[in-house]
PDB file of C-alpha atoms and ligand atoms in Angstrom:
ATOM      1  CA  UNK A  26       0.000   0.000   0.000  1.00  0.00           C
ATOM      2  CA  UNK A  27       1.055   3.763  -0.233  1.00  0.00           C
ATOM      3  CA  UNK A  28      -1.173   6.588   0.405  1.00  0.00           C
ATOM      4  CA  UNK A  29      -1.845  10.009  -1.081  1.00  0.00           C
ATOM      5  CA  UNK A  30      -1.554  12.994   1.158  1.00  0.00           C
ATOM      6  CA  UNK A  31      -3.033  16.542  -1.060  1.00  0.00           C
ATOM      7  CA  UNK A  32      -1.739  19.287   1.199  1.00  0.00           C
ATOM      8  CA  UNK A  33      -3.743  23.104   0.161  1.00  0.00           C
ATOM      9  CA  UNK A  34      -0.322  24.271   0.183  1.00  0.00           C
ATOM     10  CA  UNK A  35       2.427  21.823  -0.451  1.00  0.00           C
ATOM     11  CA  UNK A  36       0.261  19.954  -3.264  1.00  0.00           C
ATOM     12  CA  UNK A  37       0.432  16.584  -3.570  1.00  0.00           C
ATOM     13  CA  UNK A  38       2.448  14.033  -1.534  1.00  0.00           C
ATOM     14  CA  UNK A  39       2.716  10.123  -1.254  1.00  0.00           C
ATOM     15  CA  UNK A  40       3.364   7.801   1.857  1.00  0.00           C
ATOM     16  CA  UNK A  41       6.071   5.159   0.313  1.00  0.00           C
ATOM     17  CA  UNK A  42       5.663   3.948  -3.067  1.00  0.00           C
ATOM     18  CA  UNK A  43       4.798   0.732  -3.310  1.00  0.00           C
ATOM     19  CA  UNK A  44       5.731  -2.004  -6.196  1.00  0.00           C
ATOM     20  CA  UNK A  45       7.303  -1.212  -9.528  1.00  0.00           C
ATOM     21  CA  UNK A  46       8.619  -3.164 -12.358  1.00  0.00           C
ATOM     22  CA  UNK A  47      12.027  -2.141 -11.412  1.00  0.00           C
ATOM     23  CA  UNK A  48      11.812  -4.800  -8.143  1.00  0.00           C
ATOM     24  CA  UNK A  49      12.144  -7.356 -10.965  1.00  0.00           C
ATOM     25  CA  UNK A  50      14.893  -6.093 -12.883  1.00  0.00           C
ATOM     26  CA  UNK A  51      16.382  -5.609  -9.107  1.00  0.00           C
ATOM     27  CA  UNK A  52      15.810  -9.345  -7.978  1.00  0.00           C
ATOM     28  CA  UNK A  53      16.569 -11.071 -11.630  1.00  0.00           C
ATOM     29  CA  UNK A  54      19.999 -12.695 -10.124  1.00  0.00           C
ATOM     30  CA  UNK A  55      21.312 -14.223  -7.238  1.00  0.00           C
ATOM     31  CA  UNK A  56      21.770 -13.125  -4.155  1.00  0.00           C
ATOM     32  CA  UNK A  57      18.387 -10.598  -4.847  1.00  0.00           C
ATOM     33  CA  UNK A  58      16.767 -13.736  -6.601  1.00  0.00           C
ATOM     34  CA  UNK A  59      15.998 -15.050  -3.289  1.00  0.00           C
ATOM     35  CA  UNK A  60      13.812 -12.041  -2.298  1.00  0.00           C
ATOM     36  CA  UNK A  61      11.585 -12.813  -4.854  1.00  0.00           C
ATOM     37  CA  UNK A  62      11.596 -16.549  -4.019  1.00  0.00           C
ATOM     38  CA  UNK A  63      10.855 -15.158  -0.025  1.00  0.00           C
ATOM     39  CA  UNK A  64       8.251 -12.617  -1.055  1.00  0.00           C
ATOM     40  CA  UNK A  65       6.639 -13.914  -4.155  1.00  0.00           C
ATOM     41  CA  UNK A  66       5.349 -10.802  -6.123  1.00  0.00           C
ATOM     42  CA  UNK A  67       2.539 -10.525  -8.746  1.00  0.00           C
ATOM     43  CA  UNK A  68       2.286  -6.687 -10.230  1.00  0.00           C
ATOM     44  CA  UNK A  69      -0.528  -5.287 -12.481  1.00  0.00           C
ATOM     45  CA  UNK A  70      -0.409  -2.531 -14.709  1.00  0.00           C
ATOM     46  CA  UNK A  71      -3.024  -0.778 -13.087  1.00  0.00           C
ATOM     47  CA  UNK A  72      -1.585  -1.356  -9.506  1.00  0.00           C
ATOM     48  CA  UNK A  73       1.713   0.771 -10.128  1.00  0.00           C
ATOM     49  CA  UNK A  74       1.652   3.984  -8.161  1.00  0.00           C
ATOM     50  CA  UNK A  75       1.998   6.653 -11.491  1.00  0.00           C
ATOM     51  CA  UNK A  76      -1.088   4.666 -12.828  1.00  0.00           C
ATOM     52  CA  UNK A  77      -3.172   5.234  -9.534  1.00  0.00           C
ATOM     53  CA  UNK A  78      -2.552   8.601  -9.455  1.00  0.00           C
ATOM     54  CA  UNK A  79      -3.684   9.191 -12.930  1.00  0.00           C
ATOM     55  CA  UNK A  80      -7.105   8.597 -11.894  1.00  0.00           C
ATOM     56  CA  UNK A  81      -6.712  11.309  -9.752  1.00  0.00           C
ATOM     57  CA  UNK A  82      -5.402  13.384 -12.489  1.00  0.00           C
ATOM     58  CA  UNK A  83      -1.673  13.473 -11.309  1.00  0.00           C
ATOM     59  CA  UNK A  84       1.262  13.046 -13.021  1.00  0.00           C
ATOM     60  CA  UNK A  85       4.163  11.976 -11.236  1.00  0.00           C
ATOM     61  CA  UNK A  86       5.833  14.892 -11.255  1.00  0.00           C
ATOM     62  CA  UNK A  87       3.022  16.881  -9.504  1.00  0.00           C
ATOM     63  CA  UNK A  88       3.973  14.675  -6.548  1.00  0.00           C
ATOM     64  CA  UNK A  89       6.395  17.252  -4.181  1.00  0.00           C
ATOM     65  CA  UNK A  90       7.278  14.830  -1.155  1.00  0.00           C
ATOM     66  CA  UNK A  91       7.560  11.051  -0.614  1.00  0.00           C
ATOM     67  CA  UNK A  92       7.941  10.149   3.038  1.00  0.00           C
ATOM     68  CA  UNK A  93       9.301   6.486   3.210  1.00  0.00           C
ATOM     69  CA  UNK A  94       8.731   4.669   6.342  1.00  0.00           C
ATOM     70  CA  UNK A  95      11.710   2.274   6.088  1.00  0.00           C
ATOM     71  CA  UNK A  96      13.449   1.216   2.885  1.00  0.00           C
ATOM     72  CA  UNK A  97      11.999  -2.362   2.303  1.00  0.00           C
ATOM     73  CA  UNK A  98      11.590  -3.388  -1.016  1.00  0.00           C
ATOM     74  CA  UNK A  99       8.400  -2.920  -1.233  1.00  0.00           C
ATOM     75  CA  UNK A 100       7.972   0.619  -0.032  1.00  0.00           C
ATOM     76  CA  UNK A 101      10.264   2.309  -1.756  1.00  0.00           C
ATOM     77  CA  UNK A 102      10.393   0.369  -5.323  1.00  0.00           C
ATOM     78  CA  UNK A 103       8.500   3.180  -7.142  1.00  0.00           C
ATOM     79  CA  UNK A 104      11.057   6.080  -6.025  1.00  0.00           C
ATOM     80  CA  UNK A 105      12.799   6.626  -9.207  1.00  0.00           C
ATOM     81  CA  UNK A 106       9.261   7.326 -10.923  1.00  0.00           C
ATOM     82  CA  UNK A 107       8.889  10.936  -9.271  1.00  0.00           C
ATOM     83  CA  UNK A 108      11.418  13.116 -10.561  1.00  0.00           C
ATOM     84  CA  UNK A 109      10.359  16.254  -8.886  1.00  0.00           C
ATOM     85  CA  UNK A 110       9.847  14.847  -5.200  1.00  0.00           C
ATOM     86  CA  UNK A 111      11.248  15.323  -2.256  1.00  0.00           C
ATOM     87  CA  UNK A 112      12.237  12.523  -0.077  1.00  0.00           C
ATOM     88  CA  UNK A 113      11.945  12.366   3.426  1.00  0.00           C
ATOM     89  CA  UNK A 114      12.948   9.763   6.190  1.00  0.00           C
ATOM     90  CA  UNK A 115      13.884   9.191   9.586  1.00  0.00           C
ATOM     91  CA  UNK A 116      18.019   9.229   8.879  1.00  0.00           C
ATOM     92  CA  UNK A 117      18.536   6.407  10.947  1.00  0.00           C
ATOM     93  CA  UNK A 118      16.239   4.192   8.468  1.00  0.00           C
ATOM     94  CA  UNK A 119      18.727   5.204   5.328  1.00  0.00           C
ATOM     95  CA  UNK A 120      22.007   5.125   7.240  1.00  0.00           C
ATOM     96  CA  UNK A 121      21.189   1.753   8.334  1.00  0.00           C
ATOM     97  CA  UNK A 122      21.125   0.355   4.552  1.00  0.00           C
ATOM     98  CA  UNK A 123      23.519   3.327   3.039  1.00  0.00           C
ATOM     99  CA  UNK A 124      26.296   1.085   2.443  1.00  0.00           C
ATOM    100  CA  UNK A 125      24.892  -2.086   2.354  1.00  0.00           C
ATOM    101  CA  UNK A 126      25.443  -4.411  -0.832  1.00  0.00           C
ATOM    102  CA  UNK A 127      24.749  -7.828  -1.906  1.00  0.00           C
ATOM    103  CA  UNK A 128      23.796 -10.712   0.843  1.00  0.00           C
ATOM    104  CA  UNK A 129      24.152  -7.366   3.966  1.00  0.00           C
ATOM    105  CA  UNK A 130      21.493  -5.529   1.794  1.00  0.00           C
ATOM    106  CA  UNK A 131      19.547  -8.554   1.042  1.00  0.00           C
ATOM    107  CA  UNK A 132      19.870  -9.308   5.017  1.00  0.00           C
ATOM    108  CA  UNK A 133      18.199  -5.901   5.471  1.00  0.00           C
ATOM    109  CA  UNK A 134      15.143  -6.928   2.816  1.00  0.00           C
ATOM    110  CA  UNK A 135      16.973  -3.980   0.743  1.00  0.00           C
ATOM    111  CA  UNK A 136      18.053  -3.355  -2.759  1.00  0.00           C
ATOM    112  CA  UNK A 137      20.159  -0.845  -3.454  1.00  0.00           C
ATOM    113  CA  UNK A 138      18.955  -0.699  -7.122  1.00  0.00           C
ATOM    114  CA  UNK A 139      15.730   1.007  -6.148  1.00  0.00           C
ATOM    115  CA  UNK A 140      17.482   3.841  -4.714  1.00  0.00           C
ATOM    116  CA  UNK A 141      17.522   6.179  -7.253  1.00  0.00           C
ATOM    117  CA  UNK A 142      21.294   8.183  -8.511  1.00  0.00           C
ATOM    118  CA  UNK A 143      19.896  11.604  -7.207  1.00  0.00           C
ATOM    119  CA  UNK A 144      18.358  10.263  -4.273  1.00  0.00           C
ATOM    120  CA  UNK A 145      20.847  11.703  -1.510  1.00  0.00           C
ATOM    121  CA  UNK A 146      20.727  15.559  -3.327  1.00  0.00           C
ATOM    122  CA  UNK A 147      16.697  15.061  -3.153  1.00  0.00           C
ATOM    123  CA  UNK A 148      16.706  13.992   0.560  1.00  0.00           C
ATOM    124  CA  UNK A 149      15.431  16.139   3.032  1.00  0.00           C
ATOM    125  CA  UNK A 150      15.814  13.507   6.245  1.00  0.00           C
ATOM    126  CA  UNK A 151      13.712  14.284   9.346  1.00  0.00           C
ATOM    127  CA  UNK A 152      15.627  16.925  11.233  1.00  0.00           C
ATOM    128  CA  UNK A 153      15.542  14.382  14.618  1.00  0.00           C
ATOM    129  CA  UNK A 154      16.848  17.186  16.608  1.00  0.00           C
ATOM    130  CA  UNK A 155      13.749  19.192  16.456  1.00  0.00           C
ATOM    131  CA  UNK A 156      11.174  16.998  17.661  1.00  0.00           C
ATOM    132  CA  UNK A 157       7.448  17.880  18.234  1.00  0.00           C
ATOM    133  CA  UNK A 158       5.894  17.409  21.537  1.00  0.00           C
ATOM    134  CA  UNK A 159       2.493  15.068  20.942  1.00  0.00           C
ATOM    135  CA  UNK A 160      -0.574  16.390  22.370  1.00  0.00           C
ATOM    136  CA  UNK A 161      -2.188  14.322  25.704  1.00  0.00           C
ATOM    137  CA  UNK A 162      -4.358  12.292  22.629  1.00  0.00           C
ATOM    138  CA  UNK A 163      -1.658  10.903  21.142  1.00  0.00           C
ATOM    139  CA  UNK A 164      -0.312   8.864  24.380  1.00  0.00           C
ATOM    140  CA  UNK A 165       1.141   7.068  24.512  1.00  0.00           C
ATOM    141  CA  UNK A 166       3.150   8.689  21.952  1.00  0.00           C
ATOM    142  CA  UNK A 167       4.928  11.577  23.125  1.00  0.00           C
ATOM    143  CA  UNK A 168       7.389  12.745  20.564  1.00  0.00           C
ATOM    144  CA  UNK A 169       7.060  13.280  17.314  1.00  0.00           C
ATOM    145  CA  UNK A 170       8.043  15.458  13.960  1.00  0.00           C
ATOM    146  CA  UNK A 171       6.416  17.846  12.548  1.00  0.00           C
ATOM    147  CA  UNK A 172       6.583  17.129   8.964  1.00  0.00           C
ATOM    148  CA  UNK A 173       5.462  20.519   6.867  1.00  0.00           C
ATOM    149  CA  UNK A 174       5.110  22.870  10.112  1.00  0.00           C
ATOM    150  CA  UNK A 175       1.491  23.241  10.030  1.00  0.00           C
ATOM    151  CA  UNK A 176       0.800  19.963  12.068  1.00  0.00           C
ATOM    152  CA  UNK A 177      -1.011  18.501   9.359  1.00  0.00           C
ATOM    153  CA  UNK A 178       1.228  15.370   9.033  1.00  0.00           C
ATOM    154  CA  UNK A 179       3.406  14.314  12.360  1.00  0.00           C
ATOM    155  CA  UNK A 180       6.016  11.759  12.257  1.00  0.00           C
ATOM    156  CA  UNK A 181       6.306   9.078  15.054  1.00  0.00           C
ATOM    157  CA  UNK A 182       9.158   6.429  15.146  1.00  0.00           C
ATOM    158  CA  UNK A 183       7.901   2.966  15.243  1.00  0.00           C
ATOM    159  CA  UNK A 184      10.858   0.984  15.709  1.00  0.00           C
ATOM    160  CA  UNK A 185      11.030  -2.815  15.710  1.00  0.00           C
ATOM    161  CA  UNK A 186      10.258  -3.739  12.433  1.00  0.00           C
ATOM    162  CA  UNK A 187      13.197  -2.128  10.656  1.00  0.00           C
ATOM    163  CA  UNK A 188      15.684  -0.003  11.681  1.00  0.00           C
ATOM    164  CA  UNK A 189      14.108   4.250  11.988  1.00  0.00           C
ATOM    165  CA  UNK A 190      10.979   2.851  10.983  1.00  0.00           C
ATOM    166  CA  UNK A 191       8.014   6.161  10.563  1.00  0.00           C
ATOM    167  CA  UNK A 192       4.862   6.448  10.877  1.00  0.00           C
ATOM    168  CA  UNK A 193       2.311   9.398  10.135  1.00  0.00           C
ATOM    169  CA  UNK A 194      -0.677  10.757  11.783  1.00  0.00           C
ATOM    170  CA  UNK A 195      -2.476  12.620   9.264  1.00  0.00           C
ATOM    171  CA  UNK A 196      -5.401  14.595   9.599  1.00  0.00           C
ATOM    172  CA  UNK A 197      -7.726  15.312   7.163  1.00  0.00           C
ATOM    173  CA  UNK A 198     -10.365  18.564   7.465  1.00  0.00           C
ATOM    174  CA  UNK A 199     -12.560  20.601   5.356  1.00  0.00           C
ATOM    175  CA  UNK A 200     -15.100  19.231   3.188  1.00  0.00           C
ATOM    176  CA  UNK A 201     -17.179  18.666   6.915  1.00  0.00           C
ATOM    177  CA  UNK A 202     -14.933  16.298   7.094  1.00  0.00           C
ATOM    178  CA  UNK A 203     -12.349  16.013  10.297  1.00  0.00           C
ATOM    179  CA  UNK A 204     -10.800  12.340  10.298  1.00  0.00           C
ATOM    180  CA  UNK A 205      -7.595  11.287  12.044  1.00  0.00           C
ATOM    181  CA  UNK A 206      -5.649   8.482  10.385  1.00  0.00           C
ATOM    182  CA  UNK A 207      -2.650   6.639  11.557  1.00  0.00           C
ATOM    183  CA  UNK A 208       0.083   5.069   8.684  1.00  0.00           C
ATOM    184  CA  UNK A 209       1.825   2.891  10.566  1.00  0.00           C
ATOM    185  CA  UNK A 210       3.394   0.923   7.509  1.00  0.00           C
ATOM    186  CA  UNK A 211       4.748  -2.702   9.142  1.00  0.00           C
ATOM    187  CA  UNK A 212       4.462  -1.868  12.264  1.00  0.00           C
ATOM    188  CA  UNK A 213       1.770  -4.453  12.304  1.00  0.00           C
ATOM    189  CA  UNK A 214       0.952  -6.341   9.448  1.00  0.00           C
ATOM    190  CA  UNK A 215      -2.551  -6.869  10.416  1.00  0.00           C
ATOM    191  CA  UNK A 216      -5.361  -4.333  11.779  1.00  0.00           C
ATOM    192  CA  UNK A 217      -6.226  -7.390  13.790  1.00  0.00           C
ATOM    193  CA  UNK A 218      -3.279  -7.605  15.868  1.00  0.00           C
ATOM    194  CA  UNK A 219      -3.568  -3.723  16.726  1.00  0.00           C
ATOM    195  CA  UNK A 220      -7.167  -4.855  17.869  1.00  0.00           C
ATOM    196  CA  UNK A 221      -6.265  -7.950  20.051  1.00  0.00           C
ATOM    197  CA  UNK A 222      -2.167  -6.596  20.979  1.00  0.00           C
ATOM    198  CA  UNK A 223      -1.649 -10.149  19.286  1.00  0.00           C
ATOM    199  CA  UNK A 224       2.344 -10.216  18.082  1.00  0.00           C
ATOM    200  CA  UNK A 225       2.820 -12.219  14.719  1.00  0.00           C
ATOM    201  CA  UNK A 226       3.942 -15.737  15.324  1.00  0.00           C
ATOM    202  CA  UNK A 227       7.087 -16.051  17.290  1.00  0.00           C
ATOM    203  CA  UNK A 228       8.896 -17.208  13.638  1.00  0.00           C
ATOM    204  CA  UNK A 229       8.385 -13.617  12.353  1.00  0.00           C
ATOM    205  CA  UNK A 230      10.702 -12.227  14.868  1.00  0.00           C
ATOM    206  CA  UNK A 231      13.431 -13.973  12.218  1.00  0.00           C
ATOM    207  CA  UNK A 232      12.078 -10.872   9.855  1.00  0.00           C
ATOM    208  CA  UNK A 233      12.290  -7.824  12.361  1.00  0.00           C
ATOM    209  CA  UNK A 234      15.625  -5.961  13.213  1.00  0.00           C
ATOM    210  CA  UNK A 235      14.258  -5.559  17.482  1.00  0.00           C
ATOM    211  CA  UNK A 236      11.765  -7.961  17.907  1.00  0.00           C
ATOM    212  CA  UNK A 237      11.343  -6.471  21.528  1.00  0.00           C
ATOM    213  CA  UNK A 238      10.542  -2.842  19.995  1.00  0.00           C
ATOM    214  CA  UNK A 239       8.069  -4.789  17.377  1.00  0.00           C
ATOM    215  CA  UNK A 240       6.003  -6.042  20.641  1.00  0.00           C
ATOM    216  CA  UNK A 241       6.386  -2.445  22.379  1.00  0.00           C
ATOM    217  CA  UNK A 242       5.783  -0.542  19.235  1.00  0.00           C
ATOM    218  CA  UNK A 243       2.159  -3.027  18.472  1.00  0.00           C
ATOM    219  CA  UNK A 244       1.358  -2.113  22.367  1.00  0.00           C
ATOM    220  CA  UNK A 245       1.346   1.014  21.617  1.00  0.00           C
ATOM    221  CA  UNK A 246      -0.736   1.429  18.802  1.00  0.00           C
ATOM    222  CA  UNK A 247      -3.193  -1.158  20.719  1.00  0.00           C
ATOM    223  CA  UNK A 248      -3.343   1.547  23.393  1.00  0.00           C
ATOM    224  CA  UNK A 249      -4.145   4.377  21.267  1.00  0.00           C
ATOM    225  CA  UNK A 250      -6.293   2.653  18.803  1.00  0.00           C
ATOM    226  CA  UNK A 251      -8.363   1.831  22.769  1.00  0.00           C
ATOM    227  CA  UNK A 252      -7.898   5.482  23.663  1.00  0.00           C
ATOM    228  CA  UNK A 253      -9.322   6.904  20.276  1.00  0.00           C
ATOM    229  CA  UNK A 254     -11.101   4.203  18.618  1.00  0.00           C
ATOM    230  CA  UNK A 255     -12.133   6.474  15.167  1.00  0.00           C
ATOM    231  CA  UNK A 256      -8.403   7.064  14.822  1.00  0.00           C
ATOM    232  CA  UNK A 257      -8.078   4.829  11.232  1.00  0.00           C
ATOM    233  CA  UNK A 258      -4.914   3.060  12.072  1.00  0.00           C
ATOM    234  CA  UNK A 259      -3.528   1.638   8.685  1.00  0.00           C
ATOM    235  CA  UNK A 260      -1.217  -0.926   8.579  1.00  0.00           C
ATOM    236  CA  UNK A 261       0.184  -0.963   4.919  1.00  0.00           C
ATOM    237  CA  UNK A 262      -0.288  -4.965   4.392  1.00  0.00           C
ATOM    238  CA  UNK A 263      -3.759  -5.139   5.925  1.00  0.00           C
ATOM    239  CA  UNK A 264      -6.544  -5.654   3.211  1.00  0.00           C
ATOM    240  CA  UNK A 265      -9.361  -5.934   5.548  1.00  0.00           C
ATOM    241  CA  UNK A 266      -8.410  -2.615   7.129  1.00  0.00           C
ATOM    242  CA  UNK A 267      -8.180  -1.082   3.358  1.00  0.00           C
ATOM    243  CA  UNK A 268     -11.072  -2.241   2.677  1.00  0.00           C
ATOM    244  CA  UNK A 269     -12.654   0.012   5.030  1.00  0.00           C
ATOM    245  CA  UNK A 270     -10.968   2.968   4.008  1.00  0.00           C
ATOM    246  CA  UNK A 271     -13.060   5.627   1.489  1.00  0.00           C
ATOM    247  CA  UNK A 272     -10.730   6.011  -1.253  1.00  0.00           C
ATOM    248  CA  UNK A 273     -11.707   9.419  -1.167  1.00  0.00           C
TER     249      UNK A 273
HETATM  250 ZN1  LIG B  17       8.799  -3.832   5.853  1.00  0.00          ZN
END
């Protein structure tokens, strides 16, 4: 899944990617071959992000900002298709994979081939040294980042899953409309373990970098999702919690 943030004033904006082509071309030989073996992958036309966004009239380069939430695969394979945007991360979730090539990317579910040549000059990383003190609702989060400076989208770490993990609370208003949602990317991958506080099989914790954070990170968004229960907490795997989103 990615999402599409329209900001009045800073236009158009995405929340990762998702899929592209190029995660074939990226996984055609060993040692990427295996990722594909790991996490088969089935694309359609229709799915890739430039061809959602056309039904909304976009072109890719109308998109201004990407914020990735961590630089698995299949987040961030659709990068290199918006040549105007801005990217924006958590730094600790890019200098974790920086360097890494061959089996230590693989290891990290990463591929440096997605990453595109102009990436770094495009960057604008979350400035961590500024954070944004959470209002009493968002407990038990506490600190966050204020993406664009109105409040409109604020950044929360969610580590566990992979190293600097994000996620984004993101409100949306006007229209009569005021509705709080939650992006928490792989935090969880199910809208049912939020629900219950219900970890992933024990075997999963093979897949996460601090399988410790993972269980303190999906306590956390079980308390908040009990605090404010029409907060629309999206994990980016879940289909039964997409299903209940309005696509707009
Ligand atoms: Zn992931």
């Amino acid at each position: 899944m990615f999402a599409l943030f329209e900001h009045p004033h800073f236009g158009p904006m995405l929340f990762d990617t998702g899929y592209s082509y190029r995660f074939f071309e990226e996984t055609r030989s060993f040692p990427n071959l295996m990722y594909r073996w790991l996490t088969p992958v089935t694309l359609l036309e229709e799915q890739l992000a430039v061809n959602q966004l056309a039904a909304f009239h976009l072109d890719p380069s109308d998109i201004t900002h990407i914020f990735i939430s961590h630089f698995h695969a299949d987040h961030i394979a659709a990068l290199a298709d918006f040549d105007k945007a801005r990217y924006v991360y958590l730094p600790q979730a890019y200098d974790a994979v920086r360097t890494r090539r061959g089996i230590g990317a693989l290891s990290q579910a990463f591929l440096p081939g997605l990453i595109p040549d102009d990436f770094e000059a495009r960057s604008v990383p979350v400035d961590i040294d500024r954070p944004y003190a959470l209002p009493p609702e968002y407990a038990p989060f506490t600190k966050g980042y204020d993406l664009l400076g109105d409040s409109s989208l604020l950044a929360v770490e969610l580590p566990g899953h992979a190293a600097g993990q994000m996620g984004i609370f993101a409100r949306c208003t006007g229209d009569g409309r005021d509705q709080a949602f939650f992006f928490v990317a792989d935090a969880a991958w199910l809208g049912r373990s939020i629900k219950d506080d219900l970890p992933p099989h024990a075997l999963a914790d093979l897949f996460f970098t601090d399988p410790t954070a993972y269980k303190i990170t999906l306590s956390n968004l079980h308390k908040i999702q009990v605090a404010q229960p029409d907060l629309k907490i999206i994990p980016s795997h879940c289909a039964e919690t997409l299903a209940t989103i309005a696509t707009r």
